[in-house]
Structure formats: structure tokens, C-alpha cells
Amino acid sequence: MSVDNTRFNLAWLSIILFIAAAVIFGIVFNMPLMACVGIFFLGTGAVTAVLGAIVGKTDTMLIGGGAALAVVGLVLVVMNYSAINPVLLIAAIVLVAAIAGIIAVIAKSRK
């Protein structure tokens, strides 16, 4: 499988994963909608930036777009901080870091 296909497939899988995470945080933990959207943007942006940096040839456009999306997500989460349980906020950030780290480790092991 080529690098572009790997990036593409991993990016779509991360989108599906963070849609599910946002829905779970919203329904189960009763978080506001904009905080859930922030979690989705934060996760998808972080994974996209990691994919651009580590999988295949470095793509600065992908890294910049992912970082911008992650910043927008972080702003949305912080704007709704008063309505969010701090433990859930930490759980969301740990989830994002873990998924991005898993992708980084897998990508580095395949090089």
C-alpha cells in the first residue's frame, strides 16, 4: 500500500473514531454540543498532523491544516470549560494523545 493510501485510510478511520468519541462524550456524559465538536476537531486535527509529519514524506500542508484544526478544537473545548467536568476534559485530551501516539508508533515501525 502506498503512503498516500495509508494516510488517507488512517485519516478516515480517525474521523470515524472521533465522531464516535464525540457522540459518546455528548450522550453518556451530557457534554454540550460545542464541546463535543471541539473534541472531534482536536482529535482529527492531531491525528492529521501526526500523519503529515510521520507517515511517508513530510507534508507541511497536512501538518499545518491538522494543527489549525486541533487549535480550533482546543478553543471550542476551552470555551465550554465551565460546563465540562475536568475529569472528562482530561480523558478527552488523553484519548487524543493516545491515538496520535499509536499512529506515530505504527508509522515509525513500518519505516
Backbone as ProteinMPNN parsed JSONL, in Angstrom:
{"seq_chain_A": "MSVDNTRFNLAWLSIILFIAAAVIFGIVFNMPLMACVGIFFLGTGAVTAVLGAIVGKTDTMLIGGGAALAVVGLVLVVMNYSAINPVLLIAAIVLVAAIAGIIAVIAKSRK", "coords_chain_A": {"N_chain_A": [[0.852, -1.184, 0.0], [0.565, 2.21, -0.806], [2.044, 5.268, 0.475], [0.306, 7.462, 0.393], [-2.206, 6.205, 0.281], [-2.176, 4.936, 2.765], [-2.1, 7.125, 4.539], [-4.527, 8.332, 3.831], [-6.421, 6.302, 4.463], [-5.953, 5.969, 7.252], [-6.59, 8.541, 8.119], [-9.35, 8.706, 7.537], [-10.278, 6.659, 9.19], [-9.64, 7.784, 11.664], [-11.384, 9.943, 11.662], [-13.859, 8.641, 11.804], [-13.51, 7.384, 14.283], [-13.297, 9.599, 16.065], [-15.736, 10.839, 15.675], [-17.377, 8.945, 16.853], [-16.312, 9.078, 19.458], [-16.988, 11.725, 20.158], [-19.777, 11.569, 20.109], [-20.197, 9.697, 22.15], [-19.124, 11.1, 24.373], [-20.927, 13.216, 24.369], [-23.537, 12.076, 24.697], [-23.407, 10.094, 26.784], [-21.992, 11.383, 28.841], [-23.228, 13.804, 28.924], [-22.275, 16.242, 27.764], [-21.91, 19.602, 26.469], [-22.899, 20.458, 23.07], [-21.04, 21.959, 21.51], [-18.664, 21.488, 22.83], [-18.33, 18.804, 22.322], [-18.008, 18.889, 19.55], [-15.619, 20.267, 19.555], [-13.93, 18.307, 20.701], [-13.986, 16.434, 18.639], [-12.774, 17.953, 16.532], [-10.283, 18.511, 17.719], [-9.181, 15.936, 18.084], [-9.2, 14.844, 15.436], [-7.655, 16.748, 14.103], [-5.179, 16.543, 15.466], [-4.416, 13.892, 14.872], [-4.272, 14.06, 12.071], [-2.172, 15.902, 11.768], [-0.068, 14.404, 12.86], [-0.026, 12.287, 11.031], [0.777, 13.69, 8.739], [3.332, 14.422, 9.493], [4.747, 12.076, 10.095], [4.048, 9.727, 8.616], [5.274, 8.534, 5.721], [6.624, 10.844, 3.277], [7.319, 14.041, 4.619], [4.696, 16.309, 4.925], [4.032, 19.516, 4.812], [1.735, 21.048, 4.459], [-0.339, 19.366, 5.264], [0.4, 18.977, 7.932], [0.178, 21.612, 8.918], [-2.569, 22.162, 8.405], [-3.771, 20.188, 10.004], [-2.806, 20.949, 12.526], [-4.002, 23.478, 12.76], [-6.708, 22.754, 12.798], [-6.718, 21.272, 15.167], [-6.141, 23.316, 17.002], [-8.438, 24.909, 16.734], [-10.31, 23.082, 17.723], [-9.362, 22.824, 20.367], [-9.822, 25.43, 21.288], [-12.637, 25.491, 21.171], [-13.234, 23.542, 23.097], [-12.12, 24.706, 25.394], [-13.634, 27.038, 25.54], [-16.043, 26.026, 26.42], [-15.446, 25.153, 28.911], [-16.449, 25.621, 31.487], [-18.779, 24.165, 31.587], [-17.969, 21.601, 31.47], [-16.953, 18.623, 33.026], [-13.903, 18.429, 34.752], [-12.49, 15.983, 34.801], [-13.501, 14.638, 32.578], [-12.561, 16.322, 30.574], [-9.805, 15.941, 30.799], [-9.768, 13.228, 30.17], [-10.585, 13.3, 27.49], [-8.443, 14.663, 26.284], [-6.339, 12.907, 26.847], [-7.212, 10.713, 25.376], [-7.004, 11.701, 22.746], [-4.207, 12.156, 22.626], [-3.289, 9.547, 22.997], [-4.272, 8.12, 20.748], [-3.011, 9.533, 18.649], [-0.372, 8.996, 19.353], [-0.302, 6.187, 19.064], [-0.641, 5.928, 16.307], [1.706, 7.212, 15.5], [3.702, 5.486, 16.52], [3.148, 3.104, 15.126], [3.569, 3.987, 12.5], [6.291, 4.71, 12.553], [7.444, 2.239, 13.051], [7.066, 0.919, 10.685], [8.732, 2.116, 8.868]], "CA_chain_A": [[0.0, 0.0, 0.0], [1.378, 3.411, -0.892], [1.974, 6.178, 1.609], [-0.903, 8.273, 0.293], [-3.34, 5.377, 0.671], [-2.095, 4.728, 4.216], [-2.541, 8.376, 5.171], [-5.95, 8.502, 3.547], [-7.177, 5.331, 5.243], [-5.834, 6.295, 8.674], [-7.33, 9.784, 8.383], [-10.786, 8.398, 7.581], [-10.534, 5.887, 10.399], [-9.623, 8.699, 12.807], [-12.626, 10.712, 11.617], [-14.912, 7.772, 12.332], [-13.238, 7.196, 15.706], [-13.589, 10.792, 16.856], [-17.191, 11.041, 15.651], [-17.894, 8.07, 17.904], [-15.911, 9.616, 20.76], [-17.79, 12.92, 20.427], [-21.141, 11.127, 20.424], [-20.166, 9.086, 23.481], [-18.975, 12.157, 25.367], [-22.14, 14.025, 24.393], [-24.715, 11.374, 25.204], [-23.177, 9.424, 28.062], [-21.534, 12.32, 29.868], [-24.062, 15.0, 28.847], [-21.464, 17.424, 27.484], [-22.525, 20.479, 25.466], [-22.62, 20.108, 21.68], [-19.823, 22.603, 21.007], [-17.523, 20.798, 23.43], [-18.185, 17.555, 21.563], [-17.419, 19.282, 18.266], [-14.224, 20.571, 19.868], [-13.209, 17.045, 20.865], [-13.832, 15.887, 17.294], [-11.759, 18.735, 15.814], [-8.995, 18.329, 18.379], [-8.672, 14.603, 17.764], [-8.946, 14.7, 14.0], [-6.526, 17.613, 13.763], [-3.935, 15.978, 15.998], [-4.073, 12.703, 14.085], [-3.879, 14.513, 10.738], [-0.83, 16.487, 11.873], [0.876, 13.3, 13.049], [0.077, 11.596, 9.746], [1.571, 14.515, 7.834], [4.713, 14.51, 9.944], [5.453, 10.806, 10.281], [3.771, 8.713, 7.593], [5.82, 8.896, 4.41], [7.333, 12.121, 3.143], [6.722, 15.104, 5.427], [3.806, 17.186, 4.174], [3.804, 20.668, 5.683], [0.343, 21.486, 4.325], [-1.123, 18.472, 6.108], [0.747, 19.279, 9.317], [-0.417, 22.915, 9.243], [-4.026, 22.029, 8.453], [-4.11, 19.409, 11.191], [-2.542, 21.77, 13.716], [-5.041, 24.512, 12.817], [-7.937, 22.087, 13.224], [-6.551, 20.945, 16.581], [-6.253, 24.562, 17.767], [-9.867, 25.262, 16.748], [-10.945, 22.163, 18.666], [-8.963, 23.194, 21.72], [-10.544, 26.661, 21.627], [-14.031, 25.133, 21.438], [-13.289, 22.84, 24.374], [-11.825, 25.661, 26.467], [-14.773, 27.963, 25.659], [-17.098, 25.33, 27.143], [-14.805, 24.526, 30.064], [-17.267, 25.724, 32.702], [-19.838, 23.164, 31.529], [-17.356, 20.283, 31.341], [-16.282, 18.042, 34.178], [-12.463, 18.398, 34.458], [-12.036, 14.611, 34.541], [-13.831, 14.346, 31.188], [-11.644, 17.098, 29.748], [-8.524, 15.223, 30.817], [-9.975, 11.978, 29.435], [-10.615, 13.613, 26.057], [-7.083, 15.009, 25.852], [-5.557, 11.674, 26.885], [-7.662, 9.918, 24.231], [-6.386, 12.281, 21.545], [-2.768, 11.894, 22.669], [-3.052, 8.116, 22.839], [-4.498, 7.724, 19.356], [-1.931, 10.111, 17.851], [0.835, 8.239, 19.68], [-0.396, 4.861, 18.457], [-0.367, 6.085, 14.873], [3.12, 7.541, 15.358], [4.498, 4.285, 16.761], [2.948, 2.19, 13.996], [4.206, 4.544, 11.305], [7.751, 4.631, 12.697], [7.884, 0.847, 12.98], [6.977, 0.475, 9.29], [9.744, 2.792, 8.033]], "C_chain_A": [[0.891, 1.237, 0.0], [1.151, 4.305, 0.32], [0.686, 6.989, 1.583], [-2.144, 7.478, 0.686], [-3.355, 5.133, 2.175], [-2.567, 5.972, 4.951], [-4.044, 8.547, 5.034], [-6.793, 7.568, 4.412], [-7.124, 5.639, 6.736], [-6.591, 7.573, 9.024], [-8.829, 9.515, 8.449], [-11.141, 7.574, 8.805], [-10.53, 6.785, 11.639], [-10.877, 9.569, 12.83], [-13.771, 9.897, 12.198], [-14.746, 7.588, 13.841], [-13.643, 8.414, 16.524], [-15.045, 11.24, 16.733], [-17.811, 10.199, 16.763], [-17.537, 8.597, 19.289], [-16.742, 10.846, 21.127], [-19.224, 12.556, 20.794], [-21.19, 10.513, 21.82], [-20.031, 10.139, 24.563], [-20.254, 12.981, 25.485], [-23.321, 13.335, 25.04], [-24.484, 10.817, 26.594], [-22.833, 10.421, 29.162], [-22.247, 13.663, 29.827], [-23.244, 16.281, 28.668], [-22.176, 18.291, 26.461], [-22.067, 20.123, 24.046], [-21.301, 20.707, 21.195], [-18.573, 21.993, 21.625], [-17.27, 19.478, 22.699], [-17.584, 17.825, 20.189], [-15.942, 19.615, 18.456], [-13.385, 19.322, 20.042], [-12.973, 16.398, 19.503], [-12.737, 16.619, 16.527], [-10.368, 18.526, 16.404], [-8.383, 16.985, 18.014], [-8.312, 14.436, 16.311], [-7.756, 15.55, 13.574], [-5.196, 17.066, 14.246], [-3.487, 14.763, 15.189], [-3.614, 13.096, 12.685], [-2.483, 15.122, 10.753], [0.227, 15.406, 12.052], [1.057, 12.524, 11.748], [0.943, 12.376, 8.765], [3.041, 14.549, 8.197], [5.449, 13.176, 9.863], [5.24, 9.808, 9.159], [4.279, 9.209, 6.247], [6.599, 10.194, 4.433], [6.586, 13.197, 3.922], [5.926, 16.051, 4.536], [3.422, 18.355, 5.067], [2.379, 21.191, 5.606], [-0.563, 20.65, 5.232], [-0.85, 18.723, 7.588], [0.092, 20.587, 9.746], [-1.932, 22.864, 9.347], [-4.482, 21.261, 9.677], [-3.906, 20.203, 12.466], [-3.601, 22.864, 13.867], [-6.366, 23.926, 13.295], [-7.879, 21.723, 14.706], [-6.677, 22.193, 17.459], [-7.712, 25.014, 17.846], [-10.616, 24.371, 17.74], [-10.612, 22.495, 20.102], [-9.674, 24.46, 22.179], [-12.007, 26.359, 21.956], [-14.178, 24.415, 22.777], [-13.076, 23.807, 25.525], [-12.982, 26.653, 26.647], [-15.915, 27.344, 26.461], [-16.588, 24.693, 28.429], [-15.678, 24.567, 31.314], [-18.368, 24.665, 32.736], [-19.292, 21.742, 31.501], [-16.729, 19.872, 32.666], [-14.785, 17.956, 33.865], [-11.92, 16.99, 34.178], [-12.338, 14.224, 33.094], [-12.919, 15.104, 30.232], [-10.288, 16.405, 29.666], [-8.637, 13.925, 30.03], [-9.97, 12.223, 27.928], [-9.211, 13.913, 25.537], [-6.192, 13.772, 25.85], [-5.933, 10.767, 25.71], [-7.008, 10.41, 22.942], [-4.896, 11.966, 21.508], [-2.466, 10.416, 22.441], [-3.218, 7.672, 21.392], [-3.395, 8.281, 18.455], [-0.622, 9.369, 18.111], [0.842, 6.858, 19.063], [-0.08, 4.939, 16.967], [1.108, 6.392, 14.637], [3.997, 6.305, 15.53], [4.359, 3.305, 15.601], [3.653, 2.695, 12.751], [5.725, 4.453, 11.389], [8.251, 3.192, 12.582], [7.852, 0.321, 11.547], [8.014, 1.111, 8.392], [10.936, 1.917, 7.798]], "O_chain_A": [[1.873, 1.291, 0.74], [0.202, 4.124, 1.083], [0.048, 7.185, 2.617], [-3.036, 8.009, 1.346], [-4.419, 5.125, 2.794], [-3.356, 5.874, 5.891], [-4.74, 8.865, 5.998], [-7.77, 7.999, 5.025], [-8.149, 5.575, 7.414], [-7.17, 7.675, 10.106], [-9.51, 10.043, 9.329], [-12.201, 7.774, 9.398], [-11.322, 6.577, 12.559], [-11.38, 9.898, 13.904], [-14.561, 10.406, 12.994], [-15.724, 7.631, 14.588], [-14.27, 8.27, 17.573], [-15.539, 11.953, 17.606], [-18.659, 10.675, 17.518], [-18.369, 8.567, 20.196], [-17.154, 10.994, 22.277], [-19.816, 13.164, 21.686], [-22.118, 10.777, 22.585], [-20.742, 10.089, 25.566], [-20.623, 13.399, 26.582], [-24.032, 13.939, 25.844], [-25.291, 11.049, 27.494], [-23.329, 10.311, 30.283], [-21.919, 14.564, 30.599], [-23.492, 17.281, 29.34], [-22.964, 17.782, 25.664], [-20.989, 19.561, 23.851], [-20.523, 20.021, 20.533], [-17.518, 21.987, 20.99], [-16.121, 19.09, 22.487], [-16.739, 17.062, 19.721], [-15.112, 19.28, 17.61], [-12.245, 19.275, 19.581], [-11.89, 15.874, 19.241], [-11.865, 15.983, 15.935], [-9.392, 18.382, 15.668], [-7.202, 16.905, 17.673], [-7.233, 13.939, 15.986], [-6.938, 15.11, 12.766], [-4.199, 17.116, 13.526], [-2.307, 14.63, 14.863], [-2.659, 12.517, 12.167], [-1.695, 14.879, 9.84], [1.302, 15.486, 11.458], [2.176, 12.146, 11.403], [1.749, 11.791, 8.041], [3.9, 14.687, 7.326], [6.649, 13.149, 9.59], [6.177, 9.104, 8.784], [3.768, 10.188, 5.702], [7.156, 10.593, 5.456], [5.357, 13.254, 3.884], [6.427, 16.532, 3.519], [2.594, 18.215, 5.966], [1.864, 21.724, 6.59], [-1.454, 21.188, 5.89], [-1.77, 18.686, 8.405], [-0.49, 20.66, 10.829], [-2.518, 23.446, 10.259], [-5.464, 21.634, 10.319], [-4.726, 20.143, 13.382], [-4.048, 23.145, 14.979], [-7.063, 24.536, 14.105], [-8.874, 21.852, 15.419], [-7.259, 22.13, 18.542], [-8.17, 25.452, 18.901], [-11.454, 24.85, 18.504], [-11.485, 22.453, 20.969], [-10.084, 24.554, 23.335], [-12.554, 26.909, 22.911], [-15.139, 24.653, 23.508], [-13.782, 23.734, 26.531], [-13.28, 27.062, 27.769], [-16.673, 28.062, 27.113], [-17.229, 23.795, 28.975], [-15.645, 23.636, 32.119], [-18.841, 24.306, 33.815], [-20.062, 20.782, 31.509], [-16.066, 20.665, 33.335], [-14.423, 17.451, 32.802], [-10.984, 16.836, 33.394], [-11.528, 13.556, 32.45], [-12.546, 14.574, 29.186], [-9.7, 16.299, 28.59], [-7.714, 13.555, 29.304], [-9.406, 11.43, 27.174], [-8.841, 13.455, 24.456], [-5.373, 13.604, 24.946], [-5.064, 10.125, 25.119], [-6.516, 9.611, 22.145], [-4.376, 11.552, 20.472], [-1.493, 10.075, 21.767], [-2.388, 6.927, 20.871], [-2.897, 7.568, 17.584], [0.153, 9.139, 17.183], [1.88, 6.399, 18.587], [0.661, 4.112, 16.436], [1.7, 5.89, 13.682], [4.937, 6.102, 14.761], [5.353, 2.738, 15.147], [4.27, 1.915, 12.025], [6.378, 4.149, 10.391], [9.348, 2.95, 12.078], [8.555, -0.64, 11.234], [8.168, 0.684, 7.248], [11.878, 2.326, 7.119]]}, "name": "protein", "num_of_chains": 1, "seq": "MSVDNTRFNLAWLSIILFIAAAVIFGIVFNMPLMACVGIFFLGTGAVTAVLGAIVGKTDTMLIGGGAALAVVGLVLVVMNYSAINPVLLIAAIVLVAAIAGIIAVIAKSRK"}
